[in-house]
Structure formats: C-alpha cells, structure tokens
Coordinates of C-alpha atoms and ligand atoms in Angstrom, one line a residue:
M1 CA 1.6 0.3 16.8
H2 CA 3.0 0.9 13.4
P3 CA 0.2 0.8 10.8
A4 CA 1.9 -2.0 8.9
L5 CA 1.8 -4.2 12.1
A6 CA -1.9 -3.2 12.7
R7 CA -2.7 -4.4 9.2
L8 CA -0.7 -7.6 9.8
R9 CA -2.6 -8.2 13.0
T10 CA -5.9 -7.9 11.1
R11 CA -4.6 -10.2 8.3
L12 CA -3.4 -12.9 10.8
G13 CA -6.5 -12.8 13.0
P14 CA -6.6 -14.0 16.7
A15 CA -5.2 -17.4 15.7
G16 CA -2.2 -15.9 14.2
W17 CA -1.5 -12.9 16.5
L18 CA -1.0 -13.6 20.2
D19 CA -0.3 -10.6 22.4
Q20 CA -1.7 -11.6 25.8
P21 CA 1.1 -12.5 28.3
A22 CA -0.4 -15.9 29.2
A23 CA -0.7 -16.8 25.5
M24 CA 2.8 -15.6 24.8
A25 CA 4.5 -17.2 27.8
P26 CA 5.2 -20.7 26.3
Y27 CA 7.1 -19.0 23.5
L28 CA 9.3 -16.9 25.7
E29 CA 11.0 -19.5 28.0
E30 CA 14.2 -21.0 26.8
S31 CA 14.3 -24.7 27.7
R32 CA 17.1 -24.1 30.2
A33 CA 15.4 -21.1 31.7
R34 CA 18.7 -19.1 31.7
H35 CA 17.2 -16.6 29.4
H36 CA 13.7 -15.2 29.4
G37 CA 12.4 -13.4 26.4
A38 CA 9.9 -10.6 26.0
A39 CA 7.9 -9.7 22.9
L40 CA 5.5 -7.3 21.3
A41 CA 3.5 -10.3 20.1
V42 CA 3.9 -13.9 19.0
V43 CA 2.7 -14.4 15.4
R44 CA 1.7 -17.8 14.0
P45 CA 1.4 -17.6 10.2
A46 CA -0.3 -20.6 8.6
D47 CA 1.6 -20.7 5.4
T48 CA 4.5 -19.3 3.4
A49 CA 2.5 -16.4 2.0
A50 CA 1.6 -15.4 5.6
V51 CA 5.2 -15.6 6.6
A52 CA 6.1 -13.3 3.7
A53 CA 3.4 -10.9 4.9
V54 CA 4.9 -10.9 8.4
L55 CA 8.4 -10.1 7.1
A56 CA 7.1 -7.4 4.8
A57 CA 5.3 -5.7 7.7
C58 CA 8.4 -6.0 10.0
H59 CA 10.5 -4.6 7.2
E60 CA 8.2 -1.7 6.6
A61 CA 7.9 -1.0 10.4
G62 CA 11.6 -1.6 11.1
V63 CA 10.5 -4.1 13.9
G64 CA 12.8 -7.1 14.7
M65 CA 11.4 -10.6 14.5
V66 CA 12.8 -13.8 15.9
P67 CA 11.9 -17.1 14.1
Q68 CA 11.0 -20.0 16.4
G69 CA 10.6 -23.7 15.8
G70 CA 10.5 -26.0 18.8
N71 CA 12.4 -23.6 21.0
T72 CA 14.7 -26.4 22.1
G73 CA 17.9 -24.5 21.0
R74 CA 20.7 -24.2 23.6
C75 CA 21.9 -20.7 22.9
A76 CA 18.8 -18.5 23.4
G77 CA 18.6 -18.0 19.6
A78 CA 14.9 -18.1 19.5
L79 CA 14.2 -15.7 22.3
P80 CA 13.2 -12.1 21.5
T81 CA 13.8 -9.0 23.5
A82 CA 11.0 -6.4 24.2
G83 CA 9.5 -4.8 21.2
Q84 CA 10.2 -7.7 18.8
L85 CA 7.9 -10.3 17.3
V86 CA 8.3 -14.0 17.7
L87 CA 7.5 -15.7 14.4
S88 CA 6.5 -19.2 15.2
L89 CA 6.7 -21.6 12.3
A90 CA 4.6 -24.2 14.2
R91 CA 1.7 -24.0 11.8
L92 CA 3.8 -24.8 8.7
D93 CA 3.7 -28.5 9.5
R94 CA 2.9 -30.1 6.2
I95 CA 4.9 -32.8 4.5
R96 CA 4.5 -31.6 1.0
A97 CA 6.0 -34.6 -0.9
V98 CA 7.9 -37.8 -0.5
D99 CA 9.7 -39.4 -3.4
A100 CA 11.2 -42.8 -2.4
L101 CA 12.9 -43.4 -5.8
D102 CA 14.4 -39.9 -5.8
G103 CA 15.3 -40.2 -2.1
S104 CA 13.8 -36.9 -1.2
L105 CA 11.1 -35.6 1.2
T106 CA 9.8 -32.0 1.1
A107 CA 8.8 -30.8 4.6
E108 CA 7.6 -27.4 5.8
A109 CA 9.8 -25.8 8.5
G110 CA 7.4 -26.4 11.4
C111 CA 7.4 -30.2 10.9
I112 CA 8.6 -31.9 14.1
L113 CA 11.8 -34.0 13.4
A114 CA 10.3 -37.2 14.7
D115 CA 7.3 -36.8 12.3
V116 CA 9.7 -36.5 9.4
Q117 CA 11.6 -39.5 10.5
A118 CA 8.3 -41.4 10.7
A119 CA 7.2 -40.2 7.3
A120 CA 10.5 -41.4 5.7
R121 CA 10.1 -44.8 7.4
A122 CA 6.5 -45.1 6.1
H123 CA 8.0 -44.9 2.6
G124 CA 10.8 -47.5 3.4
R125 CA 13.5 -44.8 3.8
L126 CA 15.6 -43.3 6.5
F127 CA 15.9 -39.6 7.4
P128 CA 18.9 -40.0 9.7
L129 CA 19.0 -36.7 11.6
S130 CA 18.5 -37.8 15.3
L131 CA 18.9 -35.9 18.5
G132 CA 17.5 -35.9 22.0
A133 CA 15.0 -33.2 21.3
E134 CA 13.6 -34.9 18.1
G135 CA 10.2 -35.1 19.6
S136 CA 9.8 -31.3 19.7
C137 CA 12.5 -29.7 17.5
T138 CA 11.5 -28.7 14.0
I139 CA 13.1 -29.1 10.6
G140 CA 13.4 -25.3 10.3
G141 CA 15.3 -25.1 13.6
N142 CA 17.4 -28.1 12.6
L143 CA 18.5 -26.4 9.4
A144 CA 18.8 -23.0 10.9
T145 CA 21.2 -24.4 13.5
N146 CA 22.8 -27.0 11.3
A147 CA 22.0 -29.5 14.0
G148 CA 24.3 -32.5 14.5
G149 CA 23.1 -35.2 16.9
L150 CA 23.8 -38.9 17.1
N151 CA 24.3 -40.0 13.5
V152 CA 26.7 -37.3 12.2
L153 CA 29.5 -39.8 11.9
R154 CA 27.7 -41.7 9.1
Y155 CA 25.3 -39.3 7.6
G156 CA 26.6 -35.8 8.4
S157 CA 24.9 -32.7 10.1
A158 CA 21.7 -31.1 8.9
R159 CA 23.5 -29.3 6.1
A160 CA 24.5 -32.6 4.5
L161 CA 20.9 -33.8 4.6
C162 CA 19.3 -30.9 2.7
L163 CA 18.9 -30.6 -1.1
G164 CA 16.8 -27.5 -1.3
L165 CA 15.2 -24.6 0.6
E166 CA 12.3 -22.2 0.5
V167 CA 13.3 -19.0 2.3
V168 CA 11.4 -15.8 3.0
L169 CA 13.8 -12.8 2.8
A170 CA 13.9 -9.8 5.1
D171 CA 11.6 -7.8 2.8
G172 CA 9.1 -10.5 2.3
R173 CA 10.2 -11.9 -1.0
V174 CA 10.2 -15.7 -1.3
W175 CA 13.2 -17.6 -2.6
D176 CA 12.0 -20.9 -4.1
G177 CA 15.1 -23.1 -4.0
L178 CA 13.2 -26.3 -3.5
R179 CA 15.3 -28.3 -5.9
R180 CA 15.8 -32.1 -5.5
L181 CA 19.1 -32.2 -7.3
R182 CA 22.2 -33.9 -5.9
K183 CA 24.3 -31.7 -8.2
D184 CA 23.8 -28.1 -9.2
N185 CA 26.8 -25.9 -9.7
T186 CA 25.1 -22.8 -10.9
G187 CA 26.6 -19.9 -9.0
Y188 CA 26.9 -19.3 -5.2
D189 CA 25.4 -21.9 -2.9
L190 CA 22.5 -19.9 -1.5
R191 CA 21.1 -22.9 0.3
D192 CA 24.2 -23.5 2.3
L193 CA 24.3 -19.8 3.2
F194 CA 21.0 -20.0 4.9
I195 CA 21.7 -23.3 6.6
G196 CA 23.3 -22.5 10.0
S197 CA 22.4 -18.8 9.9
E198 CA 20.0 -19.1 12.8
G199 CA 17.3 -16.9 11.3
T200 CA 19.6 -14.0 10.8
L201 CA 19.6 -14.1 7.0
G202 CA 16.1 -15.4 6.1
V203 CA 13.2 -17.5 7.4
I204 CA 13.2 -21.1 6.2
T205 CA 9.7 -22.1 5.4
A206 CA 10.3 -25.5 3.7
A207 CA 13.1 -27.8 2.7
V208 CA 13.8 -30.8 0.4
L209 CA 15.6 -33.4 2.6
R210 CA 17.7 -36.3 1.6
L211 CA 16.4 -39.8 2.3
F212 CA 18.6 -42.9 2.7
P213 CA 18.0 -46.6 2.4
L214 CA 16.3 -47.9 5.5
P215 CA 19.0 -50.1 7.2
E216 CA 17.7 -53.6 7.7
R217 CA 19.6 -54.1 10.9
R218 CA 21.5 -52.1 13.5
A219 CA 24.0 -53.5 16.0
T220 CA 24.5 -51.6 19.3
A221 CA 26.9 -52.1 22.1
L222 CA 28.3 -50.4 25.2
A223 CA 32.0 -50.9 25.4
A224 CA 34.0 -50.3 28.6
L225 CA 37.3 -48.5 27.7
A226 CA 40.6 -49.6 29.2
D227 CA 41.2 -45.8 29.6
L228 CA 40.2 -42.6 27.9
D229 CA 42.9 -42.6 25.3
A230 CA 41.7 -46.0 24.1
C231 CA 38.6 -44.3 22.6
L232 CA 40.7 -43.2 19.7
A233 CA 42.0 -46.7 18.9
L234 CA 38.5 -48.1 19.3
L235 CA 37.0 -45.5 17.0
A236 CA 39.6 -46.2 14.3
R237 CA 39.1 -49.9 14.6
A238 CA 35.3 -49.6 14.5
R239 CA 35.3 -47.4 11.4
H240 CA 37.7 -49.7 9.6
A241 CA 36.1 -53.0 10.6
S242 CA 32.6 -51.8 9.9
A243 CA 33.5 -50.6 6.4
D244 CA 32.6 -47.2 7.7
T245 CA 29.0 -48.1 8.6
L246 CA 29.6 -46.9 12.1
T247 CA 26.7 -44.5 12.7
S248 CA 27.3 -43.4 16.4
F249 CA 30.2 -43.3 18.8
E250 CA 29.1 -41.6 22.0
L251 CA 31.3 -41.2 25.1
L252 CA 29.7 -41.9 28.5
P253 CA 31.7 -41.0 31.6
R254 CA 31.3 -42.7 35.0
I255 CA 29.8 -39.6 36.6
G256 CA 27.1 -39.6 33.9
L257 CA 26.3 -43.3 34.1
D258 CA 26.0 -43.1 37.9
A259 CA 23.8 -40.1 37.6
A260 CA 21.6 -41.7 35.0
V261 CA 21.1 -44.9 37.0
R262 CA 20.4 -42.8 40.1
H263 CA 17.9 -40.4 38.7
V264 CA 16.4 -41.7 35.5
P265 CA 13.9 -44.5 35.5
G266 CA 14.7 -47.3 33.2
C267 CA 18.5 -46.6 33.2
R268 CA 20.7 -49.4 34.4
D269 CA 24.5 -49.9 33.9
P270 CA 25.0 -53.3 32.2
F271 CA 28.3 -53.8 33.8
D272 CA 29.0 -55.0 37.4
V273 CA 32.2 -53.0 37.5
A274 CA 32.1 -49.2 37.6
H275 CA 34.2 -48.5 34.5
A276 CA 35.5 -44.9 34.3
W277 CA 34.7 -44.5 30.6
C278 CA 32.3 -46.2 28.2
V279 CA 31.5 -45.8 24.6
L280 CA 28.1 -46.5 23.0
L281 CA 28.6 -47.6 19.4
E282 CA 26.2 -48.5 16.7
L283 CA 26.5 -49.8 13.2
D284 CA 23.9 -50.2 10.6
G285 CA 23.6 -52.2 7.4
A286 CA 22.0 -55.3 5.8
G287 CA 21.5 -58.8 6.9
D288 CA 23.9 -60.2 9.6
A289 CA 26.7 -57.8 8.7
P290 CA 26.2 -55.2 11.5
A291 CA 26.0 -57.8 14.2
A292 CA 28.9 -59.9 12.9
R293 CA 31.1 -56.9 12.3
L294 CA 30.4 -55.5 15.8
E295 CA 31.1 -58.9 17.5
A296 CA 34.4 -59.3 15.6
L297 CA 35.6 -55.7 16.2
L298 CA 34.8 -55.9 19.9
A299 CA 36.6 -59.2 20.2
D300 CA 39.7 -57.7 18.5
A301 CA 39.5 -54.6 20.7
L302 CA 39.3 -56.8 23.8
A303 CA 42.4 -58.8 22.6
A304 CA 44.2 -55.5 21.9
G305 CA 43.5 -54.2 25.3
E306 CA 41.5 -51.2 24.1
I307 CA 38.4 -52.3 26.0
V308 CA 37.9 -54.4 29.1
D309 CA 34.3 -55.4 28.6
A310 CA 31.4 -55.0 26.2
A311 CA 27.6 -55.4 26.5
T312 CA 26.1 -56.1 23.1
A313 CA 22.4 -55.5 22.6
A314 CA 20.7 -58.8 21.8
S315 CA 17.4 -57.2 20.9
E316 CA 15.8 -53.9 19.9
A317 CA 14.7 -53.5 23.4
Q318 CA 18.2 -53.9 24.7
A319 CA 19.5 -51.4 22.1
A320 CA 16.8 -48.9 23.2
A321 CA 17.9 -49.4 26.8
L322 CA 21.5 -48.5 25.9
W323 CA 20.3 -45.4 24.1
R324 CA 18.1 -44.5 27.1
L325 CA 21.3 -44.6 29.2
R326 CA 23.0 -42.2 26.8
E327 CA 20.0 -39.8 26.7
G328 CA 19.6 -40.3 30.4
L329 CA 22.9 -38.5 31.0
V330 CA 21.4 -35.2 29.8
E331 CA 18.3 -35.6 32.0
A332 CA 20.3 -36.8 35.0
Q333 CA 22.7 -33.9 35.1
R334 CA 19.8 -31.6 36.0
H335 CA 19.3 -33.7 39.2
E336 CA 22.9 -33.2 40.2
G337 CA 22.5 -29.5 40.8
A338 CA 23.2 -26.6 38.5
S339 CA 25.2 -27.3 35.3
I340 CA 27.6 -25.2 33.2
K341 CA 27.5 -26.5 29.7
H342 CA 29.9 -26.4 26.7
D343 CA 29.3 -27.7 23.2
V344 CA 32.8 -27.8 21.8
A345 CA 34.7 -29.5 18.9
V346 CA 38.4 -30.4 18.7
P347 CA 40.3 -32.6 16.2
V348 CA 39.2 -36.1 17.0
S349 CA 42.8 -37.1 17.9
R350 CA 42.9 -34.5 20.6
V351 CA 39.6 -35.4 22.5
P352 CA 41.3 -37.3 25.4
E353 CA 44.0 -34.6 25.9
F354 CA 41.4 -31.9 25.8
I355 CA 39.1 -33.6 28.3
R356 CA 42.0 -34.1 30.7
Q357 CA 43.3 -30.5 30.3
A358 CA 39.8 -28.9 30.6
S359 CA 39.0 -31.1 33.7
A360 CA 42.2 -30.1 35.4
A361 CA 41.9 -26.4 34.5
C362 CA 38.3 -26.2 35.7
T363 CA 39.0 -28.1 38.9
A364 CA 41.9 -25.7 39.6
L365 CA 39.6 -22.7 39.0
L366 CA 36.8 -24.1 41.0
P367 CA 37.8 -26.7 43.6
G368 CA 35.1 -29.3 44.0
V369 CA 33.6 -28.8 40.5
R370 CA 32.6 -32.0 38.9
P371 CA 33.5 -32.4 35.2
Y372 CA 30.7 -34.1 33.2
P373 CA 32.2 -34.7 29.7
F374 CA 30.1 -36.8 27.2
G375 CA 28.7 -37.0 23.7
H376 CA 29.6 -37.3 20.1
V377 CA 33.4 -37.8 20.4
G378 CA 33.4 -39.7 17.0
D379 CA 32.9 -36.2 15.5
G380 CA 35.4 -34.6 17.9
N381 CA 32.3 -33.0 19.6
V382 CA 32.5 -33.0 23.5
H383 CA 29.6 -31.8 25.6
F384 CA 32.1 -30.6 28.3
N385 CA 29.6 -29.9 31.1
L386 CA 30.4 -29.1 34.7
S387 CA 28.2 -30.0 37.7
Q388 CA 27.8 -27.9 40.8
P389 CA 30.5 -28.5 43.5
P390 CA 29.1 -30.0 46.7
G391 CA 28.6 -27.2 49.3
M392 CA 28.5 -24.4 46.8
A393 CA 25.3 -22.5 46.2
A394 CA 23.9 -22.9 42.6
A395 CA 23.8 -19.1 42.1
D396 CA 27.5 -18.8 43.1
F397 CA 28.3 -21.7 40.8
L398 CA 26.5 -20.2 37.8
A399 CA 28.1 -16.9 38.5
C400 CA 31.3 -18.6 37.5
W401 CA 30.0 -19.6 34.1
G402 CA 31.9 -16.9 32.3
R403 CA 35.2 -17.7 33.9
C404 CA 34.8 -21.5 33.3
E405 CA 33.7 -20.8 29.7
R406 CA 36.9 -18.7 29.2
V407 CA 39.2 -21.4 30.4
V408 CA 37.4 -24.1 28.4
H409 CA 37.1 -22.2 25.2
D410 CA 40.7 -21.0 25.3
L411 CA 41.8 -24.6 25.6
V412 CA 39.5 -25.5 22.7
A413 CA 41.1 -22.7 20.6
A414 CA 44.6 -23.9 21.6
C415 CA 43.6 -27.3 20.2
G416 CA 42.4 -25.7 16.9
G417 CA 38.8 -26.4 17.9
S418 CA 35.4 -24.6 17.9
F419 CA 33.5 -23.1 20.8
S420 CA 30.3 -24.3 19.2
A421 CA 30.2 -27.7 17.6
E422 CA 26.5 -28.1 16.8
H423 CA 24.3 -25.8 18.9
G424 CA 25.2 -22.6 17.1
V425 CA 25.8 -19.2 18.6
G426 CA 22.3 -17.7 19.3
R427 CA 22.5 -14.8 21.8
S428 CA 24.6 -16.6 24.5
K429 CA 27.8 -17.0 22.5
T430 CA 28.1 -13.8 20.5
G431 CA 30.9 -12.8 22.9
E432 CA 32.8 -15.9 21.9
M433 CA 32.4 -14.8 18.2
A434 CA 34.0 -11.5 19.0
R435 CA 36.8 -13.3 20.9
Y436 CA 37.6 -16.2 18.6
K437 CA 36.5 -15.3 15.0
S438 CA 39.1 -13.3 13.0
P439 CA 38.3 -9.7 12.2
L440 CA 38.2 -10.7 8.5
E441 CA 35.6 -13.5 9.2
L442 CA 33.5 -11.0 11.2
E443 CA 33.8 -8.4 8.4
L444 CA 32.7 -10.9 5.7
M445 CA 29.8 -12.1 7.9
R446 CA 28.6 -8.6 8.6
G447 CA 28.8 -7.8 4.8
I448 CA 26.5 -10.7 4.1
K449 CA 24.2 -9.7 6.9
R450 CA 24.0 -6.1 5.6
T451 CA 23.2 -7.3 2.1
L452 CA 20.4 -9.8 3.1
D453 CA 19.1 -7.8 6.1
P454 CA 19.8 -4.1 5.5
R455 CA 17.3 -3.0 8.2
G456 CA 18.5 -5.5 10.8
I457 CA 15.1 -7.0 11.5
L458 CA 16.1 -10.7 11.2
N459 CA 16.8 -12.2 14.6
P460 CA 18.5 -9.1 15.9
G461 CA 21.3 -9.8 18.4
A462 CA 21.8 -13.4 17.4
V463 CA 25.0 -14.8 16.0
L464 CA 26.9 -11.6 15.2
P465 CA 28.4 -9.5 18.1
P466 CA 27.6 -5.8 18.1
G467 CA 30.1 -3.9 16.1
Ligands
LIG1 P1 14.5 -23.3 17.9 O1 15.1 -23.5 19.3 O2 13.1 -22.8 17.9 O3 15.4 -22.2 17.1 C1 16.8 -22.4 17.0 C2 17.4 -21.3 16.2 O4 17.0 -21.4 14.8 C3 17.0 -19.9 16.6 O5 18.0 -19.0 16.4 C4 15.8 -19.6 15.7 O6 15.6 -18.2 15.5 C5 16.2 -20.2 14.4 N1 15.1 -20.8 13.7 C6 14.1 -21.7 14.1 N2 13.3 -22.0 13.1 C7 13.7 -21.3 12.0 C8 13.3 -21.1 10.6 N3 12.3 -21.8 10.2 N4 14.0 -20.3 9.8 C9 15.1 -19.6 10.3 N5 15.5 -19.7 11.5 C10 14.9 -20.5 12.4 N6 21.3 -30.0 19.0 C11 22.2 -30.6 18.3 O7 22.7 -30.1 17.3 N7 22.6 -31.9 18.6 C12 22.1 -32.6 19.7 O8 22.5 -33.7 19.9 C13 21.1 -31.9 20.4 N8 20.6 -32.6 21.5 C14 19.6 -31.9 22.2 C15 19.1 -32.6 23.3 C16 18.1 -32.0 24.1 C17 17.4 -32.7 25.2 C18 17.7 -30.6 23.8 C19 16.7 -29.9 24.6 C20 18.3 -30.0 22.7 C21 19.3 -30.6 22.0 N9 19.9 -29.9 20.9 C22 20.8 -30.6 20.1 C23 19.6 -28.5 20.6 C24 18.3 -28.2 19.7 O9 17.4 -29.3 19.8 C25 18.8 -28.0 18.2 O10 19.5 -26.9 18.1 C26 17.5 -27.9 17.3 O11 18.0 -27.9 15.9 C27 16.7 -26.7 17.5 O12 15.5 -26.9 16.8 P2 14.2 -26.0 17.2 O13 13.2 -26.2 16.2 O14 13.9 -26.3 18.6 O15 14.8 -24.5 17.0
LIG2 C1 23.3 -33.8 23.5 C2 22.3 -31.6 24.3 C3 22.5 -31.8 25.7 C4 22.7 -30.5 26.5 O1 22.6 -34.5 24.3 O2 24.0 -34.4 22.6 O3 23.5 -31.8 22.2 O4 21.8 -30.3 27.3 C5 23.4 -32.3 23.5 O5 23.5 -29.8 26.1
LIG3 ZN1 24.8 -33.1 21.2

C-alpha cells in the first residue's frame, strides 16, 4: 500500500477505514444490482478536513476514489472498480444552519434528503426537492447528479435549489463557496460547474440550499386522459389556470397502474374504468386557491374533452394514496419481470409522439416486449421503461438492453432530446456520451476535467468516455 494511504488509514482509524469484504459489501451494490463494484477500501471521513486528507492522499498516491452518498443513483456512478477507494460522505450529516428569513439552509453532503425537508418544515419553510429515494439519497448525491424528481415543474432541479457549495478539490484543497446570495456575478459560476459533475471534478462536502414559503395547502388529483395527446392540452390548461402553481404533472400508464394495484400493498385505482392513460397533478398555494383552481380546471378539461374522469383527493390521506400509486409504479415493475430502463427528455410538445414511436420501434425489435412509459412529462422527462416479454428468459431480455437503448436514444436524439434527463451518466451511459455529444462538447468537458483533476483520481470512468 502506498505510504500516503497507510498514513491515511492510521488517521481515519477503524471507524473511518473499512477494508474487510463484509464491511465493504453494502457500499458496493448498486440499487439495481446490474453493476457490482470492487474496492481497495471504503473510507468514511467524519468532516471536511478528513475528506480533504483523503483526497490529498489519493492525489499523492495516484489512487482513484469514488464519492458515495446514498448509493441510490441509477447509472452506477457511485460504484468503484478494483484498486479504488469509495469515499462515503455518510458521516457528514450535520445541518449547519437554517435562516428562515434569508430562506437558506446549510447542510452537509451526507444529510439525507428527507431530513433536510423535515428541517426546513420545522422552520416553516419548504425545501422542494422530492423523489422516490428521498429517504436514503443525500444532498451531496442530489447536487452531484443535479437530481430532478417530482416538483421540477414549479421549483426546478437541484441546481436551481442551491446557492452555495463547499467542495474538496482533487489535491485536497477546500473551496469555500458557501455563500447565501441570490445574486453574485463575480466571474465564472464555479458552483454550477460542480453541480451535475457526479464527483468527477470535486467532492461536495456542504451546500447552502434555497428554502421556499411552506404552501398552506396542496390540491391533488388523478385525471383520466381522453387519449395520450390530451396530456399536452391538460398541461397547458393546468399551468395557465393555476397561475403556474402546478408543482407536479406525472404520467401513469395503464400497464403501470395495473401492476401497482397487483403488486403494491395500499395501491388502488380510484376509477372503475381501466383508462389507458392517467395524469397525477398537484398544485400548491394559500387558502382555498389550490382546491378551487384544481376543481375549475378539471371541470373545464372535462368539458373540453381532454379528460374523461377525475378523482380529486379530499384529504391528505387521499393525496398520499394517489402519490403511493405513482411511486408504486416503480416498485411494481420489479414484480413484472426484468426491466430495461430509460430516463430521457424530449421537448414537452413531442412527448406523446415519442412514446408512440418508441413503443412501436421496441415492439418491432422485440415482439412481446411491454412498454412501460411513465413519469415527469410536465418536464418532458419520460421514464421509458420496458418490461420482459412473456415467455422470454430474463437474461435473454436483458441481453437486448443495448439494442433497445440504441433504438430509444436515437429516437430521442431525432426529437432533439437528451438520453439522460435527470439520473446523469455515471458509468452506464458513457457510451451514449461518445455517441450523442459533439466532439467539441467532449473536448471542452475533457479540458475542464484535466484542469480540475490532472491525475484523474476523481470518480475515474464516470461521465466522460475514454478518449
Ligand atoms: P449516489 O448514488 O451515492 O451517487 C450518485 C453520483 O453522485 C455518483 O456519481 C457519486 O459518485 C456522486 N456523488 C455522491 N455524493 C457526492 C458528493 N458529496 N460529491 C460529489 N459527488 C458525489 N433521481 C432523480 O433525479 N429523479 C427521480 O425522480 C428519482 N427517483 C428515484 C426513485 C428511486 C426509487 C430510486 C432508487 C432512485 C431515484 N432517483 C431519482 C435516482 C437517485 O436517487 C438520484 O440520482 C440521487 O440524487 C442520488 O443520490 P445519492 O445520494 O444516492 O447518490
Ligand atoms: C422516478 C426512478 C425510477 C427508476 O421514479 O421518477 O426517476 O427506477 C425515476 O428509474
Ligand atoms: Zn424520475
């Protein structure tokens, strides 16, 4: 072992340096178990200074390190390969400050998203980032992947929710950018450079997050669409009629609703009719406004023939049941056999056309495959998943992943879209970077990478394709 790492192991002690297989195992499994990591050790520094010591040692030894938050990422971005270190941020879990007047909260990178949401609520404020993994994903991971989730429509992705960062650089120096300013035009935006860089340019150790007024009320409904194209008219209507207080607009397909009801306890379809496409929409605001606006817009949408039915939540419990249905789709797909997953974005106006084209193309490629498209269509983000064809072995189906991905991502590119809307690139989509990013874009990104990580120790193999 390089002397710098031996010194680091002594500095971190047994609580901070894990190198026994059993102790390392939980850090090496990607949540979808498609990728299995291997590591020299898992290091668990307790504070920013210790993170800086880890980076300085890795820099001196020329050893790669992979930052890890909750390891809920969908692209194997937090999984190391043999000989590298996993740097877990889990122990940096302090909320350093909350300023309700300022509308800011300073959290360390290892803080769990749900804990930050709760801390904001305890101060009468809202931290609006919300996603299915919020009980285990971390603020550092959210910023490193520029996470999206359920409220992007109203509040933006993680990038829009961050005012300042503390970052440890590849050589162990610490950049203190923990500013709470809404405006600061003093040179290049270093904060935004690190956000979405997936640990390849620096390790985020703390962030100043934006807080919003805590909405007094929310109004939630499941609307049954007349057809898939009607989602666009309903979205436009909902945004206009709600004075743009529409926070969520999630597409739920029949196949997903049936699977959720079948497999996930507590999920039930509020309609007696099996509608092909539904949309879960939610508004927030003060007083009776959300409920009154939602009721009026649904009535108008019904009259206009955009929807054929609507189930409006009459209580928090009913709203939670509708969200359980939406989150149930993700869980339920696992019970429907193997899944091939895509996280793509197209211009909002092209969502229905893309779903039809991709469904037809994948069915032609793989007869019997079951398209499972759902998610944040208000942002143009479709989780265009595929479920295993009946009668086909899972291994044979998953062996088709590359061919399906090529068909889907080529269609996305033809629509002027993105092959990764919110989950990032990680290790599983670097091939797509080579295929779809221009040579100039790749050249510029590699130049930034060389400047900030000249020894190539920051999350090697993630984001940028070899070259
Ligand atoms: P990890 O998985 O630990 O790491 C993710 C990446 O960030 C890796 O490349 C890692 O190296 C890097 N990283 C982690 N911490 C740091 C740090 N402190 N500094 C620098 N780099 C770091 N994502 C969405 O965007 N929207 C969704 O709606 C959504 N829904 C999900 C639902 C479920 C059920 C699951 C399992 C996942 C979902 N995700 C979603 C994906 C995932 O939760 C997000 O990508 C999340 O932001 C990852 O956070 P994490 O702490 O788990 O990061
Ligand atoms: C979501 C994650 C689901 C998945 O639920 O919105 O981002 O498994 C997705 O891809
Ligand atoms: Zn999502």
